[in-house]
PDB file of C-alpha atoms and ligand atoms in Angstrom:
ATOM      1  CA  MET A 190     112.758 101.955  97.456  1.00  0.00           C
ATOM      2  CA  ALA A 191     111.496 104.497  94.947  1.00  0.00           C
ATOM      3  CA  THR A 192     114.985 106.005  94.695  1.00  0.00           C
ATOM      4  CA  LYS A 193     116.519 102.573  94.270  1.00  0.00           C
ATOM      5  CA  ALA A 194     114.047 101.781  91.493  1.00  0.00           C
ATOM      6  CA  LYS A 195     114.892 105.091  89.801  1.00  0.00           C
ATOM      7  CA  GLU A 196     118.614 104.403  90.078  1.00  0.00           C
ATOM      8  CA  GLU A 197     118.151 100.964  88.581  1.00  0.00           C
ATOM      9  CA  GLU A 198     116.046 102.392  85.788  1.00  0.00           C
ATOM     10  CA  LYS A 199     118.739 105.003  85.109  1.00  0.00           C
ATOM     11  CA  SER A 200     121.436 102.339  85.031  1.00  0.00           C
ATOM     12  CA  GLY A 201     119.360 100.439  82.474  1.00  0.00           C
ATOM     13  CA  ARG A 202     118.672  97.599  84.890  1.00  0.00           C
ATOM     14  CA  GLY A 203     114.943  97.291  84.918  1.00  0.00           C
ATOM     15  CA  MET A 204     112.102  99.718  84.699  1.00  0.00           C
ATOM     16  CA  GLN A 205     108.731 100.200  86.317  1.00  0.00           C
ATOM     17  CA  LEU A 206     105.607  99.368  84.362  1.00  0.00           C
ATOM     18  CA  GLN A 207     102.210  99.824  85.975  1.00  0.00           C
ATOM     19  CA  GLY A 208     103.912  99.569  89.341  1.00  0.00           C
ATOM     20  CA  TYR A 209     105.716  96.328  88.535  1.00  0.00           C
ATOM     21  CA  LYS A 210     109.438  96.310  88.191  1.00  0.00           C
ATOM     22  CA  VAL A 211     110.469  94.531  85.008  1.00  0.00           C
ATOM     23  CA  GLU A 212     113.960  93.389  84.100  1.00  0.00           C
ATOM     24  CA  GLY A 213     115.455  91.159  81.477  1.00  0.00           C
ATOM     25  CA  LEU A 214     116.145  91.141  77.802  1.00  0.00           C
ATOM     26  CA  SER A 215     114.609  90.026  74.546  1.00  0.00           C
ATOM     27  CA  ILE A 216     116.756  89.712  71.443  1.00  0.00           C
ATOM     28  CA  ALA A 217     114.991  87.649  68.790  1.00  0.00           C
ATOM     29  CA  GLY A 218     116.884  84.486  67.971  1.00  0.00           C
ATOM     30  CA  HIS A 219     119.386  85.042  70.770  1.00  0.00           C
ATOM     31  CA  GLU A 220     117.775  85.283  74.154  1.00  0.00           C
ATOM     32  CA  THR A 221     114.472  86.173  75.788  1.00  0.00           C
ATOM     33  CA  CYS A 222     114.020  86.316  79.536  1.00  0.00           C
ATOM     34  CA  ILE A 223     111.686  88.810  81.221  1.00  0.00           C
ATOM     35  CA  ILE A 224     111.710  89.044  84.999  1.00  0.00           C
ATOM     36  CA  PHE A 225     109.133  90.468  87.425  1.00  0.00           C
ATOM     37  CA  PRO A 226     110.926  90.355  90.801  1.00  0.00           C
ATOM     38  CA  SER A 227     107.926  91.526  92.849  1.00  0.00           C
ATOM     39  CA  LEU A 228     105.857  88.646  91.446  1.00  0.00           C
ATOM     40  CA  ASP A 229     108.758  86.220  91.905  1.00  0.00           C
ATOM     41  CA  LEU A 230     108.515  85.068  88.298  1.00  0.00           C
ATOM     42  CA  ALA A 231     110.423  84.956  85.053  1.00  0.00           C
ATOM     43  CA  PHE A 232     108.862  84.604  81.627  1.00  0.00           C
ATOM     44  CA  ASP A 233     111.124  82.411  79.482  1.00  0.00           C
ATOM     45  CA  ILE A 234     114.683  81.764  80.591  1.00  0.00           C
ATOM     46  CA  GLY A 235     116.818  82.653  77.576  1.00  0.00           C
ATOM     47  CA  ARG A 236     120.397  81.673  78.404  1.00  0.00           C
ATOM     48  CA  CYS A 237     119.611  81.994  82.107  1.00  0.00           C
ATOM     49  CA  PRO A 238     120.740  85.537  82.997  1.00  0.00           C
ATOM     50  CA  SER A 239     121.932  85.661  86.615  1.00  0.00           C
ATOM     51  CA  ARG A 240     119.040  87.783  87.900  1.00  0.00           C
ATOM     52  CA  ALA A 241     116.522  85.172  86.728  1.00  0.00           C
ATOM     53  CA  ILE A 242     117.941  82.629  89.157  1.00  0.00           C
ATOM     54  CA  SER A 243     116.318  84.149  92.231  1.00  0.00           C
ATOM     55  CA  GLN A 244     112.785  83.870  90.790  1.00  0.00           C
ATOM     56  CA  ASN A 245     110.843  80.900  92.194  1.00  0.00           C
ATOM     57  CA  PHE A 246     108.480  80.580  89.241  1.00  0.00           C
ATOM     58  CA  LEU A 247     109.370  80.246  85.585  1.00  0.00           C
ATOM     59  CA  PHE A 248     106.840  80.322  82.755  1.00  0.00           C
ATOM     60  CA  ILE A 249     107.974  79.014  79.382  1.00  0.00           C
ATOM     61  CA  SER A 250     106.236  80.154  76.193  1.00  0.00           C
ATOM     62  CA  HIS A 251     107.663  77.641  73.724  1.00  0.00           C
ATOM     63  CA  ALA A 252     110.597  75.369  73.055  1.00  0.00           C
ATOM     64  CA  HIS A 253     112.843  77.458  70.805  1.00  0.00           C
ATOM     65  CA  MET A 254     116.365  77.529  72.180  1.00  0.00           C
ATOM     66  CA  ASP A 255     116.466  81.318  72.655  1.00  0.00           C
ATOM     67  CA  HIS A 256     113.557  80.973  75.106  1.00  0.00           C
ATOM     68  CA  ILE A 257     114.319  77.690  76.868  1.00  0.00           C
ATOM     69  CA  GLY A 258     118.064  77.030  76.377  1.00  0.00           C
ATOM     70  CA  GLY A 259     119.073  78.098  79.895  1.00  0.00           C
ATOM     71  CA  LEU A 260     116.538  75.854  81.654  1.00  0.00           C
ATOM     72  CA  PRO A 261     118.913  73.177  83.027  1.00  0.00           C
ATOM     73  CA  MET A 262     121.318  75.919  84.126  1.00  0.00           C
ATOM     74  CA  TYR A 263     118.500  77.740  85.967  1.00  0.00           C
ATOM     75  CA  VAL A 264     117.617  74.608  87.953  1.00  0.00           C
ATOM     76  CA  ALA A 265     121.257  73.591  88.511  1.00  0.00           C
ATOM     77  CA  THR A 266     122.297  77.038  89.748  1.00  0.00           C
ATOM     78  CA  ARG A 267     119.417  77.188  92.222  1.00  0.00           C
ATOM     79  CA  GLY A 268     120.528  73.773  93.473  1.00  0.00           C
ATOM     80  CA  LEU A 269     124.113  74.978  93.760  1.00  0.00           C
ATOM     81  CA  TYR A 270     123.020  77.879  95.993  1.00  0.00           C
ATOM     82  CA  ARG A 271     120.653  75.603  97.945  1.00  0.00           C
ATOM     83  CA  MET A 272     117.668  77.663  96.938  1.00  0.00           C
ATOM     84  CA  LYS A 273     114.138  76.290  97.000  1.00  0.00           C
ATOM     85  CA  PRO A 274     113.503  73.997  94.008  1.00  0.00           C
ATOM     86  CA  PRO A 275     111.748  76.161  91.423  1.00  0.00           C
ATOM     87  CA  THR A 276     108.356  75.611  89.835  1.00  0.00           C
ATOM     88  CA  ILE A 277     108.486  75.583  86.052  1.00  0.00           C
ATOM     89  CA  ILE A 278     105.369  75.901  83.945  1.00  0.00           C
ATOM     90  CA  VAL A 279     105.600  74.718  80.342  1.00  0.00           C
ATOM     91  CA  PRO A 280     103.099  74.071  77.541  1.00  0.00           C
ATOM     92  CA  SER A 281     101.747  70.534  78.142  1.00  0.00           C
ATOM     93  CA  CYS A 282     102.918  69.407  74.698  1.00  0.00           C
ATOM     94  CA  ILE A 283     106.607  69.725  75.677  1.00  0.00           C
ATOM     95  CA  LYS A 284     106.376  68.514  79.283  1.00  0.00           C
ATOM     96  CA  GLU A 285     107.583  64.969  78.563  1.00  0.00           C
ATOM     97  CA  ASP A 286     110.496  66.205  76.488  1.00  0.00           C
ATOM     98  CA  VAL A 287     111.522  68.607  79.247  1.00  0.00           C
ATOM     99  CA  GLU A 288     111.387  65.733  81.746  1.00  0.00           C
ATOM    100  CA  GLN A 289     113.676  63.725  79.478  1.00  0.00           C
ATOM    101  CA  LEU A 290     116.023  66.687  79.104  1.00  0.00           C
ATOM    102  CA  PHE A 291     116.495  66.777  82.880  1.00  0.00           C
ATOM    103  CA  GLU A 292     116.883  62.988  82.971  1.00  0.00           C
ATOM    104  CA  VAL A 293     119.710  63.189  80.436  1.00  0.00           C
ATOM    105  CA  HIS A 294     121.478  65.838  82.517  1.00  0.00           C
ATOM    106  CA  ARG A 295     121.015  63.762  85.691  1.00  0.00           C
ATOM    107  CA  ARG A 296     122.471  60.717  83.918  1.00  0.00           C
ATOM    108  CA  MET A 297     125.457  62.723  82.724  1.00  0.00           C
ATOM    109  CA  ASP A 298     126.414  64.451  85.967  1.00  0.00           C
ATOM    110  CA  HIS A 299     124.502  62.595  88.719  1.00  0.00           C
ATOM    111  CA  SER A 300     122.958  65.836  89.914  1.00  0.00           C
ATOM    112  CA  GLU A 301     119.501  66.064  91.466  1.00  0.00           C
ATOM    113  CA  LEU A 302     118.161  69.014  89.513  1.00  0.00           C
ATOM    114  CA  ASN A 303     115.223  69.323  91.908  1.00  0.00           C
ATOM    115  CA  HIS A 304     112.249  71.219  90.585  1.00  0.00           C
ATOM    116  CA  THR A 305     108.517  70.929  90.047  1.00  0.00           C
ATOM    117  CA  LEU A 306     107.444  70.755  86.439  1.00  0.00           C
ATOM    118  CA  VAL A 307     103.871  71.678  85.515  1.00  0.00           C
ATOM    119  CA  GLY A 308     102.344  71.206  82.066  1.00  0.00           C
ATOM    120  CA  LEU A 309      99.675  73.793  81.339  1.00  0.00           C
ATOM    121  CA  ASP A 310      97.275  73.731  78.407  1.00  0.00           C
ATOM    122  CA  VAL A 311      95.720  76.792  76.819  1.00  0.00           C
ATOM    123  CA  GLY A 312      92.798  77.884  79.011  1.00  0.00           C
ATOM    124  CA  GLU A 313      94.140  76.144  82.116  1.00  0.00           C
ATOM    125  CA  GLU A 314      95.045  77.959  85.302  1.00  0.00           C
ATOM    126  CA  PHE A 315      97.939  77.641  87.681  1.00  0.00           C
ATOM    127  CA  CYS A 316      97.716  78.974  91.223  1.00  0.00           C
ATOM    128  CA  MET A 317     100.981  80.681  92.257  1.00  0.00           C
ATOM    129  CA  ARG A 318      99.729  81.711  95.676  1.00  0.00           C
ATOM    130  CA  LYS A 319      96.473  82.534  97.410  1.00  0.00           C
ATOM    131  CA  ASP A 320      96.224  85.984  95.812  1.00  0.00           C
ATOM    132  CA  LEU A 321      97.808  85.250  92.435  1.00  0.00           C
ATOM    133  CA  PHE A 322      97.059  82.852  89.586  1.00  0.00           C
ATOM    134  CA  VAL A 323      98.045  82.534  85.970  1.00  0.00           C
ATOM    135  CA  LYS A 324      96.052  81.433  82.929  1.00  0.00           C
ATOM    136  CA  ALA A 325      97.621  80.203  79.693  1.00  0.00           C
ATOM    137  CA  PHE A 326      96.418  81.529  76.349  1.00  0.00           C
ATOM    138  CA  LYS A 327      97.264  80.601  72.780  1.00  0.00           C
ATOM    139  CA  THR A 328      99.849  82.601  70.873  1.00  0.00           C
ATOM    140  CA  TYR A 329     100.828  82.140  67.237  1.00  0.00           C
ATOM    141  CA  HIS A 330     104.302  81.079  66.216  1.00  0.00           C
ATOM    142  CA  VAL A 331     105.986  78.528  63.919  1.00  0.00           C
ATOM    143  CA  ILE A 332     105.830  75.976  66.738  1.00  0.00           C
ATOM    144  CA  GLN A 333     103.216  75.606  69.458  1.00  0.00           C
ATOM    145  CA  SER A 334     103.450  78.483  71.909  1.00  0.00           C
ATOM    146  CA  GLN A 335     101.454  80.144  74.624  1.00  0.00           C
ATOM    147  CA  GLY A 336     101.351  83.275  76.710  1.00  0.00           C
ATOM    148  CA  TYR A 337     100.176  83.761  80.268  1.00  0.00           C
ATOM    149  CA  VAL A 338      97.899  86.274  81.957  1.00  0.00           C
ATOM    150  CA  VAL A 339      98.653  86.935  85.609  1.00  0.00           C
ATOM    151  CA  TYR A 340      95.577  87.636  87.756  1.00  0.00           C
ATOM    152  CA  SER A 341      95.416  89.016  91.244  1.00  0.00           C
ATOM    153  CA  VAL A 342      92.715  87.661  93.519  1.00  0.00           C
ATOM    154  CA  LYS A 343      91.182  89.968  96.087  1.00  0.00           C
ATOM    155  CA  GLN A 344      88.419  89.644  98.596  1.00  0.00           C
ATOM    156  CA  LYS A 345      86.014  92.546  98.587  1.00  0.00           C
ATOM    157  CA  LEU A 346      82.841  93.398 100.403  1.00  0.00           C
ATOM    158  CA  LYS A 347      79.719  92.205  98.588  1.00  0.00           C
ATOM    159  CA  GLN A 348      77.727  94.931  96.867  1.00  0.00           C
ATOM    160  CA  GLU A 349      74.787  94.619  99.266  1.00  0.00           C
ATOM    161  CA  TYR A 350      77.003  95.431 102.263  1.00  0.00           C
ATOM    162  CA  LEU A 351      78.735  98.467 100.790  1.00  0.00           C
ATOM    163  CA  GLY A 352      77.973 101.625 102.731  1.00  0.00           C
ATOM    164  CA  LEU A 353      76.888  99.833 105.919  1.00  0.00           C
ATOM    165  CA  PRO A 354      78.129 101.449 109.146  1.00  0.00           C
ATOM    166  CA  GLY A 355      81.232  99.872 110.726  1.00  0.00           C
ATOM    167  CA  ASP A 356      79.509  98.411 113.786  1.00  0.00           C
ATOM    168  CA  GLU A 357      76.894  96.677 111.631  1.00  0.00           C
ATOM    169  CA  ILE A 358      79.651  95.161 109.526  1.00  0.00           C
ATOM    170  CA  LYS A 359      81.314  94.043 112.772  1.00  0.00           C
ATOM    171  CA  LYS A 360      78.104  92.325 113.866  1.00  0.00           C
ATOM    172  CA  LEU A 361      77.779  90.608 110.506  1.00  0.00           C
ATOM    173  CA  LYS A 362      81.419  89.553 110.673  1.00  0.00           C
ATOM    174  CA  SER A 363      80.706  87.478 113.749  1.00  0.00           C
ATOM    175  CA  SER A 364      78.331  85.344 111.665  1.00  0.00           C
ATOM    176  CA  GLY A 365      81.125  84.569 109.197  1.00  0.00           C
ATOM    177  CA  MET A 366      83.261  86.664 106.870  1.00  0.00           C
ATOM    178  CA  GLU A 367      82.584  84.388 103.916  1.00  0.00           C
ATOM    179  CA  LEU A 368      79.016  85.710 103.881  1.00  0.00           C
ATOM    180  CA  LEU A 369      80.285  89.264 103.528  1.00  0.00           C
ATOM    181  CA  LEU A 370      83.052  88.871 101.001  1.00  0.00           C
ATOM    182  CA  GLN A 371      83.243  87.948  97.382  1.00  0.00           C
ATOM    183  CA  GLU A 372      86.294  87.050  95.384  1.00  0.00           C
ATOM    184  CA  THR A 373      87.319  89.349  92.542  1.00  0.00           C
ATOM    185  CA  GLN A 374      89.855  88.439  89.884  1.00  0.00           C
ATOM    186  CA  CYS A 375      91.727  91.140  88.081  1.00  0.00           C
ATOM    187  CA  PRO A 376      94.236  90.635  85.233  1.00  0.00           C
ATOM    188  CA  ILE A 377      97.415  92.484  86.153  1.00  0.00           C
ATOM    189  CA  LEU A 378      99.680  91.644  83.267  1.00  0.00           C
ATOM    190  CA  SER A 379      99.940  89.558  80.163  1.00  0.00           C
ATOM    191  CA  LEU A 380     103.105  87.726  79.189  1.00  0.00           C
ATOM    192  CA  MET A 381     103.521  86.797  75.574  1.00  0.00           C
ATOM    193  CA  LYS A 382     106.336  86.329  73.136  1.00  0.00           C
ATOM    194  CA  LEU A 383     108.163  89.615  72.577  1.00  0.00           C
ATOM    195  CA  ILE A 384     105.151  91.710  73.534  1.00  0.00           C
ATOM    196  CA  LEU A 385     104.303  92.706  77.069  1.00  0.00           C
ATOM    197  CA  MET A 386     100.923  94.275  77.623  1.00  0.00           C
ATOM    198  CA  PHE A 387      99.952  96.088  80.792  1.00  0.00           C
TER     199      PHE A 387
HETATM  200 ZN1  LIG B  95     110.451  81.050  68.765  1.00  0.00          ZN
END
């Protein structure tokens, strides 16, 4: 895998940042789509580059065409290949308009365009999976926009049990793991317009 990643980096297709492979492109006014294959997500869809299609989750920052233009194509292409309907997260303020956009396309070509659309407000969280959630934060642009911080969720042994011998932990386990563990949340990356912070 490491060699493959290196080859891809050499060929200009993706690079590794903090252990996460990142692909995509961002050309202001033309197209922005950043892809994290290991997290199964794309940030903005640009004109819908082909490698974005396989990502199950799409997070949209704002409604400018260079960031959202490829949205119907993304959903339609996944339908064409019979892939799982994607989950698309958009700022709440554009959710209704995005719904109407899909309705117009359905009216025109009688396609299903199956997907789940989620409106997220600044400060709200969206759970991608048990060990991963995303929180929207405000970004500043000529129209309303937001970025997203991706958090990993891990279970770790509570402080008071650290250093206990294994068989004691085993004994305690039998009375319920939830007593032993606490949840920790750790930001792993931040997605915002044109700037990626790790
Ligand atoms: Zn813009």
